[in-house]
Amino acid sequence: MENFSPANCIQDLQYFGEFGGVNPSISDSSTYTFLSAKTMSDTFEGNIEGCYLYSRHSSPSNLYLDQALAAMEGTETANVSASGMGAITPTLMQLCSAGDHIVSSRTIYGGTYAFLKNLIPRFGVKTTFVDITKLDVVEAAITPETKVIYCETVSNPLLEVADIRGLSRLAKKHNLKLVVDNTFSPLSVSPARLGADIVIHSLTKYINGSSDTVGGVTCASKEFINSLKNVNSGASMLLGPTMDSLRSASVMKNLRTLHIRIKQHSHNAHVLADKFEQDGLKTVYPGLRSHPSHELYKTMINPEYGYGGMLTIDVGSLAKANELMELMQQRNLGYLAVSLGFYKTLFSAPGTSTSSEIPLDEQATMGLTDGLIRFSIGLDNDIERTYQMMKACMIELEVLETQNISL
């Protein structure tokens, strides 16, 4: 990503609070007053900027966060929402109407999969799920009714990498919109700089980073964001997934430390992935040379932020996975919990948790095995100590045999 530093773009934003505070003032109001009736009328019609009407439309706190996230992703503007799904679902509904078609990666967050598979078909929109890593397969799935290619930069939970440049070329060739969920790789990858039309995040995860807030964002052109927020036809406006101003202010403060946190998450995950692989565990991490898309991912990342904080290992069975996760939790190595981006390590068996919406036969087809454990690696200061403690758990449960252990 030549000449683009997402952390610098965030750092260069400077706001003054109403009374000179170093943090912008929080607009703790649901509705706003006008000095004249005409100004209210003009605001309803979208003819006046800088005036606030009602917080479902917009609020100062939300707009501050919009600006910061748009700067981070290199898009014209953004629209925050009350959850990641509150960003994904209105975005896709704004882009598609009855009779339209979406080509989606087969390995995506379970909630997104369920929306595309079970809910949006009620509105006449069909989805074809494909192996997003094969551009010829993606193109073969495109029909005259296709409007969107949808993927995750790094897929949940299998950590497949989407060739965003290649997908962008396909999207432009067929006059489609490329929508990329970048939740797993903020700062590491800047999809809009690689050709994505729309970039989505669950702010709940790395961007907020403290597992105390649910939020989402859609980053895109002014034209598209304005369509989302249109009072008569905007999916985000009319479905109402509004982020609370207090939560916006909280995320905004945490965003300022994202660059520090991402570097540590990535460093720790890379160390553990290297050691797990050396120990003979089936390990998937984009930073490993054994990852099928490692060389591609090297060309996509902003290198200083590394390959991300997510990795998976396969321990052979669900029973063994559950046993290991319970023991690691007992040893204070992290939490048996869904989500990611927390300062402590989180681990889960995605087949029975975050991807449980995907039918078992389809899980098998995509390579989602019973024994897979997804790790969101935390901000541990001494990652060697963490590794030794995890290794001890694995030896105790015979996930690892002592003769196979790296020293």
Coordinates of C-alpha atoms in Angstrom, one line a residue:
M1 CA 0.0 0.0 0.0
E2 CA 2.4 2.7 -1.3
N3 CA 2.1 6.1 0.3
F4 CA -0.8 5.1 2.5
S5 CA -0.5 4.9 6.2
P6 CA -3.9 4.2 7.9
A7 CA -2.5 4.9 11.4
N8 CA -1.2 8.3 10.3
C9 CA -4.6 9.1 8.8
I10 CA -6.2 8.4 12.2
Q11 CA -3.5 10.3 14.1
D12 CA -3.9 13.4 11.9
L13 CA -7.5 13.8 12.9
Q14 CA -7.8 16.3 15.7
Y15 CA -11.0 17.4 17.3
F16 CA -11.8 19.9 20.1
G17 CA -14.6 19.3 22.6
E18 CA -17.3 21.8 23.1
F19 CA -15.4 23.3 26.0
G20 CA -11.9 22.8 24.7
G21 CA -11.6 19.2 25.7
V22 CA -9.0 16.9 24.0
N23 CA -11.8 14.5 23.2
P24 CA -14.8 15.6 21.2
S25 CA -17.9 16.3 23.3
I26 CA -20.5 13.5 23.4
S27 CA -23.9 14.4 22.0
D28 CA -26.1 12.7 24.5
S29 CA -29.4 13.7 22.8
S30 CA -31.9 11.8 20.7
T31 CA -33.3 14.9 19.1
Y32 CA -32.1 18.4 18.3
T33 CA -33.6 21.8 18.2
F34 CA -33.8 24.4 15.4
L35 CA -33.9 28.2 15.6
S36 CA -36.4 28.3 12.7
A37 CA -39.0 26.0 11.2
K38 CA -37.5 26.5 7.7
T39 CA -34.2 25.1 8.9
M40 CA -35.9 22.0 10.2
S41 CA -37.7 21.6 6.8
D42 CA -34.5 22.1 4.8
T43 CA -32.7 19.5 7.0
F44 CA -35.4 16.9 6.4
E45 CA -35.0 17.5 2.7
G46 CA -31.2 17.1 3.0
N47 CA -30.5 20.6 1.9
I48 CA -28.5 21.7 4.9
E49 CA -25.3 20.2 6.3
G50 CA -24.1 20.6 9.8
C51 CA -27.6 20.5 11.3
Y52 CA -28.8 17.5 13.3
L53 CA -32.4 16.4 13.4
Y54 CA -32.7 13.1 15.1
S55 CA -30.0 10.6 16.2
R56 CA -31.3 7.8 14.0
H57 CA -30.4 10.0 11.1
S58 CA -27.0 11.1 12.5
S59 CA -25.4 12.6 15.6
P60 CA -22.1 14.5 16.1
S61 CA -20.5 11.6 18.0
N62 CA -21.3 9.2 15.2
L63 CA -20.1 11.5 12.5
Y64 CA -16.7 11.9 14.3
L65 CA -16.3 8.2 14.3
D66 CA -17.5 8.0 10.7
Q67 CA -14.7 10.4 9.7
A68 CA -12.0 8.5 11.6
L69 CA -12.9 5.1 10.1
A70 CA -13.2 6.5 6.6
A71 CA -9.8 8.0 7.0
M72 CA -8.4 4.7 8.2
E73 CA -9.8 2.8 5.2
G74 CA -9.1 5.5 2.7
T75 CA -12.8 6.0 1.6
E76 CA -14.7 9.2 1.1
T77 CA -16.9 8.6 4.1
A78 CA -18.5 6.0 6.4
N79 CA -21.6 5.1 8.4
V80 CA -21.4 3.5 11.8
S81 CA -24.0 1.1 13.1
A82 CA -25.1 -0.7 16.2
S83 CA -23.4 -4.0 15.3
G84 CA -21.4 -5.6 12.5
M85 CA -24.5 -7.3 11.2
G86 CA -26.1 -3.8 11.4
A87 CA -23.6 -2.8 8.8
I88 CA -23.6 -5.9 6.6
T89 CA -27.3 -6.4 6.2
P90 CA -28.4 -2.8 5.2
T91 CA -25.4 -2.6 2.8
L92 CA -26.4 -5.7 0.9
M93 CA -30.1 -4.8 1.0
Q94 CA -29.3 -1.3 -0.4
L95 CA -27.3 -2.9 -3.3
C96 CA -29.8 -5.6 -4.2
S97 CA -33.5 -5.8 -5.1
A98 CA -35.9 -8.6 -5.8
G99 CA -34.5 -10.8 -8.7
D100 CA -30.8 -9.8 -8.0
H101 CA -28.0 -12.2 -7.2
I102 CA -24.9 -12.2 -5.0
V103 CA -21.7 -14.2 -5.4
S104 CA -20.3 -14.8 -1.9
S105 CA -17.3 -16.6 -0.4
R106 CA -18.4 -19.9 1.1
T107 CA -16.3 -19.3 4.2
I108 CA -17.7 -16.2 6.0
Y109 CA -19.0 -15.4 9.4
G110 CA -22.0 -17.6 10.4
G111 CA -24.4 -14.7 10.9
T112 CA -23.6 -13.4 7.4
Y113 CA -24.0 -16.8 5.9
A114 CA -27.4 -17.2 7.6
F115 CA -28.5 -13.8 6.3
L116 CA -27.6 -14.7 2.8
K117 CA -28.8 -18.3 2.9
N118 CA -32.0 -17.9 4.9
L119 CA -33.3 -14.3 5.2
I120 CA -32.5 -12.3 2.1
P121 CA -34.0 -15.0 -0.2
R122 CA -37.4 -13.9 1.3
F123 CA -36.9 -10.6 -0.5
G124 CA -36.1 -12.3 -3.8
V125 CA -32.3 -12.1 -3.7
K126 CA -30.3 -15.3 -4.4
T127 CA -26.8 -16.1 -3.3
T128 CA -24.2 -18.5 -4.8
F129 CA -21.5 -19.6 -2.4
V130 CA -18.1 -20.2 -4.0
D131 CA -14.4 -20.8 -3.1
I132 CA -13.4 -17.2 -3.2
T133 CA -9.7 -18.1 -3.6
K134 CA -10.4 -19.4 -7.2
L135 CA -11.1 -16.4 -9.5
D136 CA -12.3 -18.7 -12.3
V137 CA -14.9 -20.2 -10.0
V138 CA -16.0 -16.8 -8.9
E139 CA -16.4 -15.6 -12.5
A140 CA -18.2 -18.7 -13.5
A141 CA -20.8 -18.0 -10.8
I142 CA -21.6 -14.5 -12.1
T143 CA -24.9 -14.2 -13.9
P144 CA -26.7 -11.3 -15.6
E145 CA -28.6 -10.8 -12.4
T146 CA -25.5 -10.6 -10.2
K147 CA -25.0 -7.2 -8.4
V148 CA -22.4 -8.0 -5.7
I149 CA -19.3 -10.0 -5.0
Y150 CA -19.0 -10.4 -1.2
C151 CA -16.0 -11.7 0.7
E152 CA -13.9 -11.3 3.9
T153 CA -10.3 -10.3 3.5
V154 CA -9.3 -13.2 5.8
S155 CA -12.2 -15.6 6.1
N156 CA -13.9 -16.6 9.3
P157 CA -12.9 -19.2 10.5
L158 CA -10.7 -20.9 7.9
L159 CA -8.4 -17.9 7.3
E160 CA -8.6 -18.2 3.6
V161 CA -7.3 -15.0 1.9
A162 CA -9.3 -13.2 -0.8
D163 CA -7.4 -11.8 -3.8
I164 CA -9.0 -8.4 -3.5
R165 CA -7.1 -7.0 -6.5
G166 CA -8.3 -9.9 -8.7
L167 CA -11.8 -9.8 -7.4
S168 CA -11.9 -6.0 -8.1
R169 CA -10.9 -6.6 -11.7
L170 CA -13.8 -9.1 -12.0
A171 CA -16.2 -6.7 -10.4
K172 CA -15.3 -3.9 -12.7
K173 CA -15.4 -6.2 -15.8
H174 CA -19.0 -7.3 -14.9
N175 CA -20.1 -3.9 -13.5
L176 CA -20.5 -5.3 -10.0
K177 CA -19.8 -3.9 -6.5
L178 CA -17.1 -5.6 -4.5
V179 CA -18.0 -5.6 -0.8
V180 CA -15.2 -6.7 1.6
D181 CA -15.6 -7.5 5.3
N182 CA -12.2 -6.4 6.8
T183 CA -12.9 -7.3 10.4
F184 CA -10.0 -9.7 10.8
S185 CA -7.4 -7.4 9.3
P186 CA -7.8 -3.7 10.2
L187 CA -4.7 -1.6 9.4
S188 CA -3.0 -4.8 8.1
V189 CA -5.0 -4.6 4.8
S190 CA -6.7 -1.6 3.2
P191 CA -9.2 -3.1 0.8
A192 CA -10.4 0.1 -0.7
R193 CA -6.8 0.8 -1.8
L194 CA -6.8 -2.6 -3.5
G195 CA -10.1 -2.0 -5.4
A196 CA -12.9 -2.8 -3.1
D197 CA -16.0 -0.6 -3.5
I198 CA -17.3 -1.0 0.1
V199 CA -15.4 -2.0 3.2
I200 CA -17.2 -3.3 6.3
H201 CA -16.0 -3.9 9.9
S202 CA -17.5 -5.3 13.0
L203 CA -16.2 -2.6 15.4
T204 CA -16.9 -5.1 18.2
K205 CA -13.7 -6.8 17.5
Y206 CA -10.2 -5.3 17.0
I207 CA -11.1 -1.7 16.4
N208 CA -12.8 -1.4 19.8
G209 CA -10.6 -4.1 21.3
S210 CA -12.0 -4.3 24.8
S211 CA -15.0 -6.6 24.3
D212 CA -17.4 -4.1 26.0
T213 CA -19.1 -2.6 22.9
V214 CA -21.0 -3.9 19.9
G215 CA -20.7 -1.9 16.7
G216 CA -20.2 -1.9 12.9
V217 CA -19.3 0.4 10.1
T218 CA -19.7 0.7 6.3
C219 CA -16.9 2.6 4.6
A220 CA -17.6 3.7 1.0
S221 CA -18.2 6.6 -1.3
K222 CA -20.3 9.6 -0.3
E223 CA -22.9 8.6 -3.0
F224 CA -23.4 5.1 -1.5
I225 CA -23.4 6.2 2.2
N226 CA -25.9 9.0 1.4
S227 CA -28.1 6.3 -0.3
L228 CA -27.9 4.2 2.9
K229 CA -29.0 7.2 5.0
N230 CA -31.7 8.5 2.7
V231 CA -34.8 9.1 4.8
N232 CA -37.1 7.7 2.1
S233 CA -35.2 4.7 0.7
G234 CA -32.1 4.1 2.8
A235 CA -31.8 0.6 4.2
S236 CA -29.7 1.8 7.1
M237 CA -32.0 4.7 7.9
L238 CA -35.2 2.7 7.6
L239 CA -34.0 -0.5 9.4
G240 CA -32.6 1.6 12.2
P241 CA -29.3 0.0 13.3
T242 CA -28.2 3.2 14.9
M243 CA -25.1 3.3 17.1
D244 CA -25.5 5.0 20.4
S245 CA -23.5 8.2 20.9
L246 CA -21.8 7.0 24.1
R247 CA -20.7 3.9 22.3
S248 CA -19.3 5.9 19.4
A249 CA -17.3 8.0 21.8
S250 CA -15.9 4.9 23.5
V251 CA -14.9 3.3 20.2
M252 CA -13.3 6.6 19.1
K253 CA -11.0 6.6 22.0
N254 CA -10.0 3.0 21.6
L255 CA -9.3 3.5 17.9
R256 CA -6.4 5.7 18.8
T257 CA -4.4 2.7 20.2
L258 CA -5.4 0.3 17.4
H259 CA -2.0 0.5 15.7
I260 CA -0.2 -0.5 18.9
R261 CA -2.5 -3.4 19.6
I262 CA -2.6 -4.8 16.1
K263 CA 1.2 -5.0 16.0
Q264 CA 1.3 -7.0 19.3
H265 CA -1.6 -9.3 18.3
S266 CA 0.2 -10.1 15.1
H267 CA 3.6 -10.6 16.7
N268 CA 2.1 -13.0 19.3
A269 CA 0.1 -14.9 16.8
H270 CA 3.0 -15.4 14.5
V271 CA 5.2 -16.7 17.3
L272 CA 2.6 -19.2 18.4
A273 CA 1.8 -20.3 14.8
D274 CA 5.5 -20.9 14.1
K275 CA 5.9 -23.0 17.3
F276 CA 2.7 -24.9 16.9
E277 CA 3.6 -25.9 13.3
Q278 CA 7.1 -26.9 14.4
D279 CA 5.5 -29.1 17.0
G280 CA 3.5 -31.0 14.3
L281 CA 0.1 -29.4 14.9
K282 CA -2.0 -28.7 11.8
T283 CA -1.8 -24.9 12.0
V284 CA -3.3 -22.3 9.7
Y285 CA -1.9 -18.7 9.8
P286 CA -1.5 -16.4 6.8
G287 CA 2.0 -15.5 8.0
L288 CA 3.2 -19.2 7.7
R289 CA 4.9 -20.2 4.4
S290 CA 2.7 -23.2 4.4
H291 CA -0.4 -21.1 4.1
P292 CA -1.6 -21.5 0.5
S293 CA -2.1 -17.7 0.1
H294 CA 1.0 -16.6 2.0
E295 CA 2.7 -15.0 -1.0
L296 CA -0.5 -13.3 -2.1
Y297 CA -1.1 -11.9 1.4
K298 CA 2.4 -10.5 1.5
T299 CA 1.5 -8.3 -1.5
M300 CA -1.7 -7.1 0.2
I301 CA -0.6 -6.1 3.7
N302 CA 0.8 -3.0 5.2
P303 CA 3.9 -4.9 6.5
E304 CA 4.4 -3.1 9.8
Y305 CA 1.1 -4.6 11.1
G306 CA 1.9 -8.2 10.3
Y307 CA -0.4 -11.0 9.4
G308 CA -3.0 -10.6 12.0
G309 CA -3.9 -12.1 15.4
M310 CA -6.0 -15.1 14.2
L311 CA -4.9 -18.6 13.8
T312 CA -6.4 -22.1 13.9
I313 CA -5.1 -25.5 14.9
D314 CA -6.8 -28.9 14.4
V315 CA -6.6 -31.3 17.3
G316 CA -8.6 -34.1 15.6
S317 CA -12.0 -34.2 17.3
L318 CA -14.5 -31.9 19.0
A319 CA -14.2 -33.8 22.3
K320 CA -10.4 -33.1 22.3
A321 CA -10.9 -29.5 21.2
N322 CA -13.4 -28.9 24.1
E323 CA -11.1 -30.6 26.6
L324 CA -8.1 -28.5 25.6
M325 CA -10.0 -25.2 25.6
E326 CA -11.5 -25.9 29.0
L327 CA -8.0 -26.7 30.4
M328 CA -6.5 -23.6 28.9
Q329 CA -9.2 -21.5 30.4
Q330 CA -8.6 -23.2 33.8
R331 CA -4.9 -22.3 33.5
N332 CA -5.8 -18.6 32.8
L333 CA -4.5 -18.7 29.3
G334 CA -7.6 -17.1 27.9
Y335 CA -11.4 -17.6 27.6
L336 CA -13.5 -20.2 26.0
A337 CA -15.5 -17.5 24.2
V338 CA -16.5 -16.3 20.7
S339 CA -15.5 -13.0 19.2
L340 CA -12.0 -11.7 18.7
G341 CA -9.7 -8.7 19.3
F342 CA -9.8 -8.9 23.1
Y343 CA -6.6 -8.3 25.2
K344 CA -6.8 -11.8 26.5
T345 CA -6.7 -14.8 24.1
L346 CA -10.1 -16.1 23.1
F347 CA -10.7 -19.6 21.7
S348 CA -13.7 -21.5 20.3
A349 CA -14.6 -24.5 18.2
P350 CA -16.3 -22.6 15.3
G351 CA -18.2 -25.6 13.9
T352 CA -20.4 -25.5 17.0
S353 CA -20.2 -21.8 17.7
T354 CA -19.6 -18.9 15.3
S355 CA -20.2 -21.1 12.2
S356 CA -22.9 -23.3 13.6
E357 CA -25.4 -21.7 11.2
I358 CA -23.7 -23.5 8.4
P359 CA -25.1 -27.0 7.8
L360 CA -22.8 -29.8 8.7
D361 CA -22.5 -31.1 5.2
E362 CA -21.5 -27.7 4.0
Q363 CA -19.0 -27.3 6.8
A364 CA -17.4 -30.6 5.7
T365 CA -17.3 -29.4 2.0
M366 CA -15.4 -26.2 2.9
G367 CA -13.0 -28.1 5.2
L368 CA -14.4 -27.0 8.6
T369 CA -13.5 -29.9 10.8
D370 CA -14.8 -31.0 14.2
G371 CA -11.4 -30.6 15.8
L372 CA -10.7 -27.1 14.6
I373 CA -10.0 -24.5 17.3
R374 CA -10.0 -20.8 16.3
F375 CA -7.7 -18.6 18.4
S376 CA -7.8 -14.8 18.7
I377 CA -4.4 -14.3 20.2
G378 CA -4.2 -11.7 23.0
L379 CA -1.7 -9.0 24.0
D380 CA 0.4 -11.2 26.2
N381 CA 3.7 -9.5 27.1
D382 CA 5.7 -12.7 27.4
I383 CA 4.5 -14.9 24.5
E384 CA 7.2 -17.5 25.1
R385 CA 5.7 -18.1 28.6
T386 CA 2.2 -18.4 27.0
Y387 CA 3.5 -20.9 24.5
Q388 CA 5.1 -23.1 27.2
M389 CA 1.9 -23.1 29.2
M390 CA -0.2 -24.0 26.2
K391 CA 2.2 -26.7 25.3
A392 CA 2.0 -28.1 28.8
C393 CA -1.8 -28.3 28.4
M394 CA -1.4 -30.1 25.0
I395 CA 1.0 -32.6 26.4
E396 CA -1.2 -33.3 29.4
L397 CA -4.1 -34.1 27.1
E398 CA -1.9 -36.0 24.6
V399 CA -2.6 -33.5 21.8
L400 CA 1.1 -33.4 21.5
E401 CA 3.6 -36.1 22.2
T402 CA 6.8 -35.1 24.0
Q403 CA 9.1 -36.5 21.3
N404 CA 7.6 -34.1 18.7
I405 CA 8.0 -30.9 20.7
S406 CA 10.3 -28.1 19.5
L407 CA 12.8 -26.8 22.0

